[in-house]
Coordinates of C-alpha atoms and ligand atoms in Angstrom, one line a residue:
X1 CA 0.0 0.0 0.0
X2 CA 0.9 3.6 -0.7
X3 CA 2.8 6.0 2.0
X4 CA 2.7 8.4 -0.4
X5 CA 0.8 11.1 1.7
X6 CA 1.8 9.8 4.6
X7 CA 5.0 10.2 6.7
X8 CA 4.9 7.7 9.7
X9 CA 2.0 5.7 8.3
X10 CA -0.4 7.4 10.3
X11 CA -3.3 9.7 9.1
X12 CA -2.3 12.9 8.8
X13 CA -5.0 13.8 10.8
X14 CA -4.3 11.8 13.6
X15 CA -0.6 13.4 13.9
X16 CA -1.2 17.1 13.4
X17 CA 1.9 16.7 10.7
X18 CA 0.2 20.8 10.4
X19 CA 1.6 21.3 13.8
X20 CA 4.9 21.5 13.1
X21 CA 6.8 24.0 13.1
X22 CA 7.6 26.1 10.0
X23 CA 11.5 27.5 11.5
X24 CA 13.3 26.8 8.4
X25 CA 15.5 24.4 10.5
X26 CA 13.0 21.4 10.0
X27 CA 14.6 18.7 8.0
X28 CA 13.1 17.2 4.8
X29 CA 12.6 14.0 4.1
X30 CA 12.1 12.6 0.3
X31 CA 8.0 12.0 0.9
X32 CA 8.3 16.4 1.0
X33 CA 7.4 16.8 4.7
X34 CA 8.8 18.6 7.3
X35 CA 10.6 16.4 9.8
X36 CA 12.1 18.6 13.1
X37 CA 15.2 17.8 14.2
X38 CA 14.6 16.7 17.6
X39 CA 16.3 19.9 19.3
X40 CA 13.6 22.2 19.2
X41 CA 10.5 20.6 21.5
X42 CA 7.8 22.8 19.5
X43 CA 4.9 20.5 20.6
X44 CA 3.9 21.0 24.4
X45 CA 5.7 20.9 27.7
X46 CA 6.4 17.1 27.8
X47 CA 7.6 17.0 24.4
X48 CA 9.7 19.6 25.1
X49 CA 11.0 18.0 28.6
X50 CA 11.4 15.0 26.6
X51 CA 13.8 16.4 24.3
X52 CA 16.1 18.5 26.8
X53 CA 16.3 15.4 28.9
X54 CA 17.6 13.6 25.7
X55 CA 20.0 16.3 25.1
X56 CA 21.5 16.4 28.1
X57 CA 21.7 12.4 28.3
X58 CA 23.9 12.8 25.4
X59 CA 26.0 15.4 26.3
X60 CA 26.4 13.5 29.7
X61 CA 27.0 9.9 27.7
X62 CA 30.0 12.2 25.8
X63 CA 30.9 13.7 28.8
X64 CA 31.3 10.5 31.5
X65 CA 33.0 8.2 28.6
X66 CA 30.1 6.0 27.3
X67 CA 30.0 7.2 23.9
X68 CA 33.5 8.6 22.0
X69 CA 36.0 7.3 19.7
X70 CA 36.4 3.6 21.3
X71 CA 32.8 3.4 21.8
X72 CA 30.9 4.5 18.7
X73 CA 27.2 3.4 19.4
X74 CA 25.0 3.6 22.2
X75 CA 21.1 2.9 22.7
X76 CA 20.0 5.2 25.8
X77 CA 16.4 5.1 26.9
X78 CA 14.8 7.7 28.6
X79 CA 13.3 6.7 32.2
X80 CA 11.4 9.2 33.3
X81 CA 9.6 8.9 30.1
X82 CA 8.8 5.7 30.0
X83 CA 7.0 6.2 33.6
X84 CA 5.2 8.8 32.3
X85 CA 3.8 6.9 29.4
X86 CA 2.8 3.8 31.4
X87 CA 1.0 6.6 33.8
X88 CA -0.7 7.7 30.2
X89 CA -1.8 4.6 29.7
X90 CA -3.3 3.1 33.2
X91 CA -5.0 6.9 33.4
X92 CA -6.7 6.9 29.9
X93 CA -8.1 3.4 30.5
X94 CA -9.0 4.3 34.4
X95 CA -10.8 7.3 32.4
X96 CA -13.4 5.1 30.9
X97 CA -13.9 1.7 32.3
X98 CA -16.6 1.4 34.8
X99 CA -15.2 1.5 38.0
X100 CA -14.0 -1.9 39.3
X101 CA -13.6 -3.0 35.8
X102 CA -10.2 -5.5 36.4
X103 CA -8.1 -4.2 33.6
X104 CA -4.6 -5.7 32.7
X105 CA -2.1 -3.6 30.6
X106 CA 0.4 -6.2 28.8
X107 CA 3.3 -4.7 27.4
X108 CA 4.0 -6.3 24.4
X109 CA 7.3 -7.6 25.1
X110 CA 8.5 -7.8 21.3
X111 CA 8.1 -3.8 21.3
X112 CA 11.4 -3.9 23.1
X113 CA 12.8 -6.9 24.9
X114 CA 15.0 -6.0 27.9
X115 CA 14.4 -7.1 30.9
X116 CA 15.4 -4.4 32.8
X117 CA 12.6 -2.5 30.9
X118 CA 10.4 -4.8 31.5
X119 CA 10.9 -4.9 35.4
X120 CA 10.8 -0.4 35.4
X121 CA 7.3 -1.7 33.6
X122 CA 6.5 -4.2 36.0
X123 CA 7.2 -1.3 38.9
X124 CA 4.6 0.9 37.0
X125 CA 1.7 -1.9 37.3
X126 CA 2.4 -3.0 33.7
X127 CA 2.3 -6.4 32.8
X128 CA 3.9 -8.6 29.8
X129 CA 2.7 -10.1 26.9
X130 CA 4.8 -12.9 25.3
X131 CA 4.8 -14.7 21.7
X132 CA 7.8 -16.7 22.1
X133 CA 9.3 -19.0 24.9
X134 CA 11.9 -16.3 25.0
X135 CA 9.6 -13.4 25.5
X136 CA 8.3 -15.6 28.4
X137 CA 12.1 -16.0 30.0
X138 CA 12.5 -12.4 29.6
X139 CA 9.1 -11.7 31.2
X140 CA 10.1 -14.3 34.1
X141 CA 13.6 -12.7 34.4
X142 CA 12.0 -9.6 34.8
X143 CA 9.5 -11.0 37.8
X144 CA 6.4 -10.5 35.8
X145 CA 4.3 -12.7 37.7
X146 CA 2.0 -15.3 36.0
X147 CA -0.9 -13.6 36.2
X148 CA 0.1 -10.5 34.9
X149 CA 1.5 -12.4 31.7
X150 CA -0.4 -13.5 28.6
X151 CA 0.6 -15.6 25.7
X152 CA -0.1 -15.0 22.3
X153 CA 2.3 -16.3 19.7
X154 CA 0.8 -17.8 16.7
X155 CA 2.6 -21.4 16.4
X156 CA 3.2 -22.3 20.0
X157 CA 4.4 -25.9 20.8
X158 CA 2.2 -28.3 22.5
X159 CA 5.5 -28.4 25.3
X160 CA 4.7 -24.2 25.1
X161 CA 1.3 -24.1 25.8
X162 CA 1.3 -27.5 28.7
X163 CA 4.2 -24.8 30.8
X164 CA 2.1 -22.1 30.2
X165 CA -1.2 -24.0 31.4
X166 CA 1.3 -25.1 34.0
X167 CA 2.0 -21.4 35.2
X168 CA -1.3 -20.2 35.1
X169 CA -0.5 -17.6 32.0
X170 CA -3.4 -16.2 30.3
X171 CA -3.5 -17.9 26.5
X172 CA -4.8 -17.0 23.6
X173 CA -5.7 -19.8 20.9
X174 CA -4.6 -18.4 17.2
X175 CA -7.1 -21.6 15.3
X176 CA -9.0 -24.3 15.5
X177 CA -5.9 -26.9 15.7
X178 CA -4.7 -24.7 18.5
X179 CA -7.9 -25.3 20.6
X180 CA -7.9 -28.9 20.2
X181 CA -4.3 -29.2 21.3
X182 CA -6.0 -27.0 24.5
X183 CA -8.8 -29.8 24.9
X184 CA -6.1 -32.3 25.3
X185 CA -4.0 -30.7 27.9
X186 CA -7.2 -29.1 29.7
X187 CA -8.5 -33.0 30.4
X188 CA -5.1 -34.2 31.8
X189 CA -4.8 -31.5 33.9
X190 CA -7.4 -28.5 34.6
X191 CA -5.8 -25.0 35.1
X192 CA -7.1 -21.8 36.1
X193 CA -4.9 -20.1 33.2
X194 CA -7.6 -17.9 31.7
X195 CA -7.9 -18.9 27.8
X196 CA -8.8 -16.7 24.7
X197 CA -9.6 -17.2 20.9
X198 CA -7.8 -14.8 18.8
X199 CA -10.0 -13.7 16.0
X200 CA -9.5 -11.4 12.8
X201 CA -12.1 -9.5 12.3
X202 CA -11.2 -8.6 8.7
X203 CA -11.9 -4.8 8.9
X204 CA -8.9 -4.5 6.6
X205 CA -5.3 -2.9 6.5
X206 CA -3.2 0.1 6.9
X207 CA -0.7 1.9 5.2
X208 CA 1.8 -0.5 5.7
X209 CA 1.0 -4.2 4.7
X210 CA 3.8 -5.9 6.9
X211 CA 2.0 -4.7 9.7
X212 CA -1.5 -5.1 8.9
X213 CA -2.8 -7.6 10.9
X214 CA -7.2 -7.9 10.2
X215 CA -6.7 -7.9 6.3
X216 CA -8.6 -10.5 4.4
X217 CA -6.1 -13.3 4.4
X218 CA -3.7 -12.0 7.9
X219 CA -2.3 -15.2 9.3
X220 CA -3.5 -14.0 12.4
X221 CA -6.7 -15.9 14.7
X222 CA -9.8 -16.8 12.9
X223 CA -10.4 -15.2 10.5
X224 CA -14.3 -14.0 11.0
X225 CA -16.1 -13.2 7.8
X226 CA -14.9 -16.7 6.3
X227 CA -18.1 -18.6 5.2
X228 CA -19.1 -20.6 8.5
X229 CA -16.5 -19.3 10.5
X230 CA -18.5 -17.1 12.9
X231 CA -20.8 -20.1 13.3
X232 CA -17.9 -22.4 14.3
X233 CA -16.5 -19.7 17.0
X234 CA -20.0 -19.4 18.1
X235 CA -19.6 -23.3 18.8
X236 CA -16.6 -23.5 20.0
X237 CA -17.4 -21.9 23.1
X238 CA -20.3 -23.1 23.9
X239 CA -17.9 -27.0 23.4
X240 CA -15.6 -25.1 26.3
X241 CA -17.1 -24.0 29.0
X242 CA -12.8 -22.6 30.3
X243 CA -12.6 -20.5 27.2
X244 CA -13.5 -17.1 28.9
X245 CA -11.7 -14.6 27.0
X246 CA -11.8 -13.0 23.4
X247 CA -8.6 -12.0 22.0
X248 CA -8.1 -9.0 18.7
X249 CA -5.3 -6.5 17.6
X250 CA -6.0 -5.5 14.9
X251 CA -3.5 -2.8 14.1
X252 CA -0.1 -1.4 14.2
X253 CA 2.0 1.2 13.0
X254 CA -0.2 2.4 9.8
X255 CA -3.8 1.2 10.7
X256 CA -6.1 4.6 10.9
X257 CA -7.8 4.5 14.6
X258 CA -11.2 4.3 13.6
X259 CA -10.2 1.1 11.8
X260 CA -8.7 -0.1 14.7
X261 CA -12.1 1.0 16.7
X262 CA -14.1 -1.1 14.0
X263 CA -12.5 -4.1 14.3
X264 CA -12.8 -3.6 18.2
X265 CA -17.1 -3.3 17.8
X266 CA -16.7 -6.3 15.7
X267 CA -15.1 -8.2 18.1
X268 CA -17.0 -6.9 21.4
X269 CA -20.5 -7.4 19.2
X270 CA -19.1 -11.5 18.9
X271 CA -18.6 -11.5 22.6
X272 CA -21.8 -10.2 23.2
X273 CA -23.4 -12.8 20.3
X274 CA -21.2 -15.7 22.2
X275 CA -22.5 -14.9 25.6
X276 CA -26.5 -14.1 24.6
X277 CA -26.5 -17.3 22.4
X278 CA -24.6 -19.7 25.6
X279 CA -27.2 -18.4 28.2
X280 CA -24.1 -17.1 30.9
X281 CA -21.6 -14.6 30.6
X282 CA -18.7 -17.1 29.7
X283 CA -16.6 -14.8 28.0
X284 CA -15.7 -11.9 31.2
X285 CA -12.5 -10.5 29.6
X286 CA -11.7 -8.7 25.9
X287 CA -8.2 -8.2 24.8
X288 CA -7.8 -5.4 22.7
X289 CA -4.3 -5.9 21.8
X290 CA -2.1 -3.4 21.1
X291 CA -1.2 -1.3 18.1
X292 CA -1.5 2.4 18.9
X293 CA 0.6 4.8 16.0
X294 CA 3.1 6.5 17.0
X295 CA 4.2 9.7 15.8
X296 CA 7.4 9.3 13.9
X297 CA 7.7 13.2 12.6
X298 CA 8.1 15.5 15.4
X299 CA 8.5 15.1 19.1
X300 CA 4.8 15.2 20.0
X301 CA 3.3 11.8 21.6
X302 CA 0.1 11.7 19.2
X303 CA -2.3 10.3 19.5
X304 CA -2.6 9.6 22.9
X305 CA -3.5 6.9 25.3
X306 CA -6.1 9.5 26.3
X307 CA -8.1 9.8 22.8
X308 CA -8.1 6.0 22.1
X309 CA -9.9 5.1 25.1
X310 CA -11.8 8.3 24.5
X311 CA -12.6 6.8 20.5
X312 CA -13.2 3.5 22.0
X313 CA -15.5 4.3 24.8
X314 CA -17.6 6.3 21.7
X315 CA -17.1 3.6 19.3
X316 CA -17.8 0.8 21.5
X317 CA -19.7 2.2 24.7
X318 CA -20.6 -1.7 26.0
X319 CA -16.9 -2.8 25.9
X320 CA -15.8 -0.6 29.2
X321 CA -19.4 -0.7 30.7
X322 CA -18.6 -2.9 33.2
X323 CA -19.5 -6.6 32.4
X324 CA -16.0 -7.0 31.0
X325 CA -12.3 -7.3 32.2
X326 CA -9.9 -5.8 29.8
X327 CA -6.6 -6.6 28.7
X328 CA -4.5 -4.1 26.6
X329 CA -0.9 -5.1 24.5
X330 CA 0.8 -2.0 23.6
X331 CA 4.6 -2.2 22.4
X332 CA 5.3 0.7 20.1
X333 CA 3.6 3.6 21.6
X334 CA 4.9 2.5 25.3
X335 CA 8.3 2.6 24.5
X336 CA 9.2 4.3 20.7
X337 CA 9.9 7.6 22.0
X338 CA 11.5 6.9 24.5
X339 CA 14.8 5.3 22.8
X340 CA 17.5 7.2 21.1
X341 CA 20.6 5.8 19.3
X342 CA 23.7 8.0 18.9
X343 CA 26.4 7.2 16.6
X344 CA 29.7 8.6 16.1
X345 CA 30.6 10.3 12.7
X346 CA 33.5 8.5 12.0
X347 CA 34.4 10.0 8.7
X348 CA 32.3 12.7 6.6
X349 CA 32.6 12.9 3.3
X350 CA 30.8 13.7 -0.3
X351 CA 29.5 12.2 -3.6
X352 CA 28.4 13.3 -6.3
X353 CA 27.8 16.7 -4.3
X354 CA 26.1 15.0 -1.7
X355 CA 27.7 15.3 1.9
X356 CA 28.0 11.8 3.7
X357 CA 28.1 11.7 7.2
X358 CA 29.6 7.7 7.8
X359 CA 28.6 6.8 11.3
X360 CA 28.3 3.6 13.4
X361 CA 24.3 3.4 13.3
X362 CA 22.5 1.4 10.4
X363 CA 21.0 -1.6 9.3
X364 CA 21.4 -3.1 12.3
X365 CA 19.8 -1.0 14.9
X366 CA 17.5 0.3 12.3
X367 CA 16.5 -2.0 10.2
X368 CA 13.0 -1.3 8.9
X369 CA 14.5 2.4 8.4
X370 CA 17.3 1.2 5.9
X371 CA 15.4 -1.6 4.6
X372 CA 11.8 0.2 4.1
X373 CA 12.5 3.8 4.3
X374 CA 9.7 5.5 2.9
X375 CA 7.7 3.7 5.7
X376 CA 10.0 4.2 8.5
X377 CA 11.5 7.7 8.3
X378 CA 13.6 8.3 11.8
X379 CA 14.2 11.9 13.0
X380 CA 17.6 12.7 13.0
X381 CA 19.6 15.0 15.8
X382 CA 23.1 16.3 15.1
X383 CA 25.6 16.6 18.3
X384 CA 28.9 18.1 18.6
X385 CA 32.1 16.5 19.3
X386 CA 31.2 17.3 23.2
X387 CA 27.7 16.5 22.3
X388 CA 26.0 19.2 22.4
X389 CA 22.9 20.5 19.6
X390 CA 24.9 21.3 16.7
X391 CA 24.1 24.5 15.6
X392 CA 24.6 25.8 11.4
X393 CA 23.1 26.1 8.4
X394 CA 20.7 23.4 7.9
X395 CA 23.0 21.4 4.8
X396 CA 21.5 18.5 2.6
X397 CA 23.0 15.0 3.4
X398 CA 22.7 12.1 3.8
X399 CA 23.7 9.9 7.0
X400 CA 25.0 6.7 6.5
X401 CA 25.8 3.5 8.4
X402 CA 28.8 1.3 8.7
X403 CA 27.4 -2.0 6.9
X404 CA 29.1 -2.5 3.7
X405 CA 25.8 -2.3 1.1
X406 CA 25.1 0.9 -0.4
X407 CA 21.7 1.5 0.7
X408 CA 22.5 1.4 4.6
X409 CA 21.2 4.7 5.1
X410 CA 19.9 6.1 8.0
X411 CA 18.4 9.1 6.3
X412 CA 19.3 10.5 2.6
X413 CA 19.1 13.8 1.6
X414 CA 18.3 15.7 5.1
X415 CA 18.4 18.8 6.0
X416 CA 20.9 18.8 9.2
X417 CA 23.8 21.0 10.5
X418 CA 26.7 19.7 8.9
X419 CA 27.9 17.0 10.5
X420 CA 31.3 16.5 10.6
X421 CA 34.2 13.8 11.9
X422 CA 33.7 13.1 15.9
X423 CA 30.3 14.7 15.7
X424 CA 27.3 12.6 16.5
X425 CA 24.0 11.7 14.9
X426 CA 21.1 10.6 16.6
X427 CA 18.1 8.4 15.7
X428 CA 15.1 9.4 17.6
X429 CA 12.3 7.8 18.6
X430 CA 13.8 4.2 18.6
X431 CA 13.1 2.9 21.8
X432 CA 10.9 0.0 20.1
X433 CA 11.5 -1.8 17.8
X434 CA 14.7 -0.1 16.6
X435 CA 18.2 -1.1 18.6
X436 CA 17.0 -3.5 21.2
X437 CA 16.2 -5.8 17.6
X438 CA 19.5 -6.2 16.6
X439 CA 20.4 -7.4 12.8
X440 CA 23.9 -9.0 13.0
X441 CA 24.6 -7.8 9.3
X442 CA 28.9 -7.7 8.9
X443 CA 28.6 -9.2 12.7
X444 CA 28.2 -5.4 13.9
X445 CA 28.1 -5.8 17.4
X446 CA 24.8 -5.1 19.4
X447 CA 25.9 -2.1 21.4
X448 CA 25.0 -1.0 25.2
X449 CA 21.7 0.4 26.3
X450 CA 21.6 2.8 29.0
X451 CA 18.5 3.9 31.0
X452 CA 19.6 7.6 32.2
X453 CA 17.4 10.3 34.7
X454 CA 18.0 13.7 35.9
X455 CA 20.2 12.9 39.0
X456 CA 18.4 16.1 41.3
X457 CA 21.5 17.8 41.2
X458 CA 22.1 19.1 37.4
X459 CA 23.7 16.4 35.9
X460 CA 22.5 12.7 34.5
X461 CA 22.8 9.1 36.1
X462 CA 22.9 6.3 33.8
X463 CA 21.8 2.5 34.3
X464 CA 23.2 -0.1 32.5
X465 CA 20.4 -1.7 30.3
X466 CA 22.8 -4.1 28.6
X467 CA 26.4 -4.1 28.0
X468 CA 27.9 -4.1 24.3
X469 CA 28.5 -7.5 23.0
X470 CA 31.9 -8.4 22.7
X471 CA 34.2 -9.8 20.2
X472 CA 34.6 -13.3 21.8
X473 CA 30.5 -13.1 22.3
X474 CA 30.5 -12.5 18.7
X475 CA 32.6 -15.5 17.5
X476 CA 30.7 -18.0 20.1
X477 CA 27.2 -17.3 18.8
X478 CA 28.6 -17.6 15.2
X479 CA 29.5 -21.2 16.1
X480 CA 33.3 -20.2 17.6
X481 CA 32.9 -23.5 19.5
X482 CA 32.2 -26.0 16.5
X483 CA 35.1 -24.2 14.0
X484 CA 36.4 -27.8 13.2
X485 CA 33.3 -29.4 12.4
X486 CA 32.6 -28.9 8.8
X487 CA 36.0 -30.6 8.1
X488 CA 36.3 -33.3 10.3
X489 CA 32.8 -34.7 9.4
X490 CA 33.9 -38.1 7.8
X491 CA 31.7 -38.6 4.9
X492 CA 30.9 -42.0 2.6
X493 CA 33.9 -42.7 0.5
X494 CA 32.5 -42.2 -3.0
X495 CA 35.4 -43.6 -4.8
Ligands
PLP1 C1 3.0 -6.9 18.1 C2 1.7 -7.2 19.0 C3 1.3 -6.2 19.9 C4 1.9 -4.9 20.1 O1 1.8 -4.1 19.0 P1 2.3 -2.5 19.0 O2 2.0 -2.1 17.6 O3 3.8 -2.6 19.3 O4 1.5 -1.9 20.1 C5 0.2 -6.6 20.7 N1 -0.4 -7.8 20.6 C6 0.0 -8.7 19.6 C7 -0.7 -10.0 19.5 C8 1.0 -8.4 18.8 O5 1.4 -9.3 17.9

């Protein structure tokens, strides 16, 4: 699908993309609009606090030795932010439900899978939501507990789903083979793990397909406008009397909110079909899933936790009325804004015209960017050698990363103060999905993470998130330990 008209894959309606400001410093990127440069906080107080907090964690990471000429990379994620988004969230929902609605926000661990962030999550009432028995470890590490966990991935192993039973996490079937792997383990031993049926309501996609999940043919749950299909859901409930939840998400990064709120109505009006057509109210809990926008183009948090539970509550008034739990799995919008990656200009250079700032930040902390850029434009933030906001002429080029195929570009053709050797350039708004999902492309190593908050007297403390992976890591996850076993192998004679 097109992204033509369309910056971050959101409406431009829902961004306010007119919002930004006109101060001839903005950057452009090649879709022709206006992308800030992440040093002027035009859009409200917190977007503002946001990005002087960011500033000074990068003059502080220059300053106290984390980032410079031996260490070239460096993911830092803002802390203070990240509470105040989880307060967003648990506040927008509080807003609407009906009080003593039991409501469960699942971070959607995928979004950005460090277990240090998922404990600061954890300490702000959030819980997890895992696809993968790694997700789950990470969760576990983290002290999630059971019951704040819920499982969703779409081709879990019959050993998965018997540990999760086991634990007493929340599951959510994806299909019908799913289920009757379910039946099996629910008759040899009963578990008070609360179970779900995913289902795709088919309200269709968003701007970008990859992340469409309630298309036509998604491989996602079941999908419900197939001939018979609603009828067999219908059934398979009433066969069950343990399968108490129903389980969408129905968007991502792309998918216009109203769309989102569709598929939501669809899905609370099958609950509400489910339970009439049982007799009881089997089904007591919706999961919404996740898959709030987030607003790639300028440092304002849009939309908000605070108009989607608004929309839904419109939209949908019977889902928050009271006769329902709720369970929530947002990733992106929890945690996107709150990441930054800085990268060293290690050489700047020109083309064909063009000025080329060659840094250590590419393909494989941003790898939707290089790979899909028209869909996944990152701001950009230029830093002096001391890291400080680079000030200058706003000069066309490009900003390039250290993998060795010509299209590992972080952005092409912006408008930036000139960056030059020793400066660095910044990647904002990639605290999910961006450098905690390293791509081991020329086995760049994943670098640190650090958390960092205003330390009450002027300055910054940092927290280590994860340390840098090292070159003897490197060389025992690409099989350091086997080196001889291609060659020893003894194979047939064939003489
Ligand atoms: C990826 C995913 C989420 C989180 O999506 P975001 O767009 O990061 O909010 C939630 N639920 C499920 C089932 C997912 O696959």
């Amino acid at each position: 699908m097109s992204s033509d008209n369309d910056i971050s894959g959101i409406e431009r309606s829902d961004v306010g993309i007119s919002g930004i400001s006109d101060t001839g410093t903005s950057n452009i990127d090649r879709t022709g609009d206006a992308v800030d440069n992440g040093h002027q906080g035009q859009t409200g107080a917190s977007g503002a606090e946001r990005a002087a907090r960011r500033d000074e964690a990068v003059r502080a990471a220059v300053e106290q030795g984390l980032l410079g000429p031996d260490a070239p990379i460096l993911g830092l994620l803002d802390i203070t932010g990240i509470r105040e988004s989880a307060a967003e969230l648990r506040a927008a929902f509080d807003a609407v439900v009906a009080p003593g609605t039991p409501v469960l926000h699942a971070f959607a661990v995928k979004a950005s899978p460090l277990v240090p962030v998922l404990r600061l999550l954890r300490d702000e009432g959030i819980g997890a939501e895992v696809a993968s028995p790694g997700e789950l470890a990470l969760a576990r590490a983290a002290g999630v507990p059971p019951e704040r966990t819920v499982l969703d991935s779409p081709a879990k192993t019959p050993a998965e789903l018997r540990e999760a039973l086991a634990l007493g996490i929340a599951v959510n079937a994806d299909n019908p083979q799913e289920l009757d792997r379910l039946d099996a383990l629910m008759r040899s031993a009963p578990s008070r793990s609360p179970i779900g049926l995913r289902v795709n309501p088919q309200v269709g996609g968003g701007s970008i397909e990859a992340l469409s999940t309630a298309t036509a043919t998604s491989k996602f749950g079941v999908a419900l406008r197939d001939e018979g299909a609603r009828e067999w859901v219908v059934r398979a409930y009433a066969d069950r009397p343990w399968l108490n939840r129903l389980h969408a998400h129905t968007g991502s990064q792309g998918i216009p909110l109203a769309r989102m709120a569709e598929g939501l109505a669809e899905t609370y009006a099958l609950a509400e079909e489910i339970n009439r057509r049982i007799g009881r109210p089997q089904i007591d809990t919706i999961d919404i899933g996740g898959g709030l926008p987030v607003n790639f183009a300028s440092e304002e948090t849009a939309p908000t936790y605070a108009r989607y539970a608004r929309l839904l509550s419109e939209a949908v008034p019977g889902l928050f009325g009271g006769r329902y739990g709720l369970v929530t799995e947002f990733g992106r919008s929890l945690l996107a804004k709150h990441g930054t990656v800085v990268a060293r200009v290690e050489y700047a250079k020109s083309a064909g015209g063009r000025p080329i700032a060659v840094t250590h930040a590419g393909v494989q902390v941003a790898t939707r960017t290089v790979y899909v850029p028209d869909a996944w434009p990152l701001r950009i933030a230029a830093y002096d050698t001391k890291g400080r906001p680079k000030e200058g002429p706003a000069v066309v080029q490009d900003v390039a990363g250290p993998a060795c195929f010509a299209g590992d570009l972080l952005a092409e053709g912006r408008a930036l103060p000139l960056l030059e050797q020793g400066d660095y350039a910044a990647a904002l708004d990639t605290g999910a999905y961006y450098f905690a999902h390293h791509y081991a492309y020329n086995s760049l190593a994943r670098p640190a993470v650090h958390g960092y908050t205003p330390d009450g007297s002027g300055g910054v403390a940092f927290a280590t998130v994860r340390t840098a992976q090292t070159l003897d890591e490197i060389v025992a996850e690409s099989g350091g330990a086997h080196a001889s076993s291609l060659t020893t192998l003894r194979t047939p004679d064939r003489r």
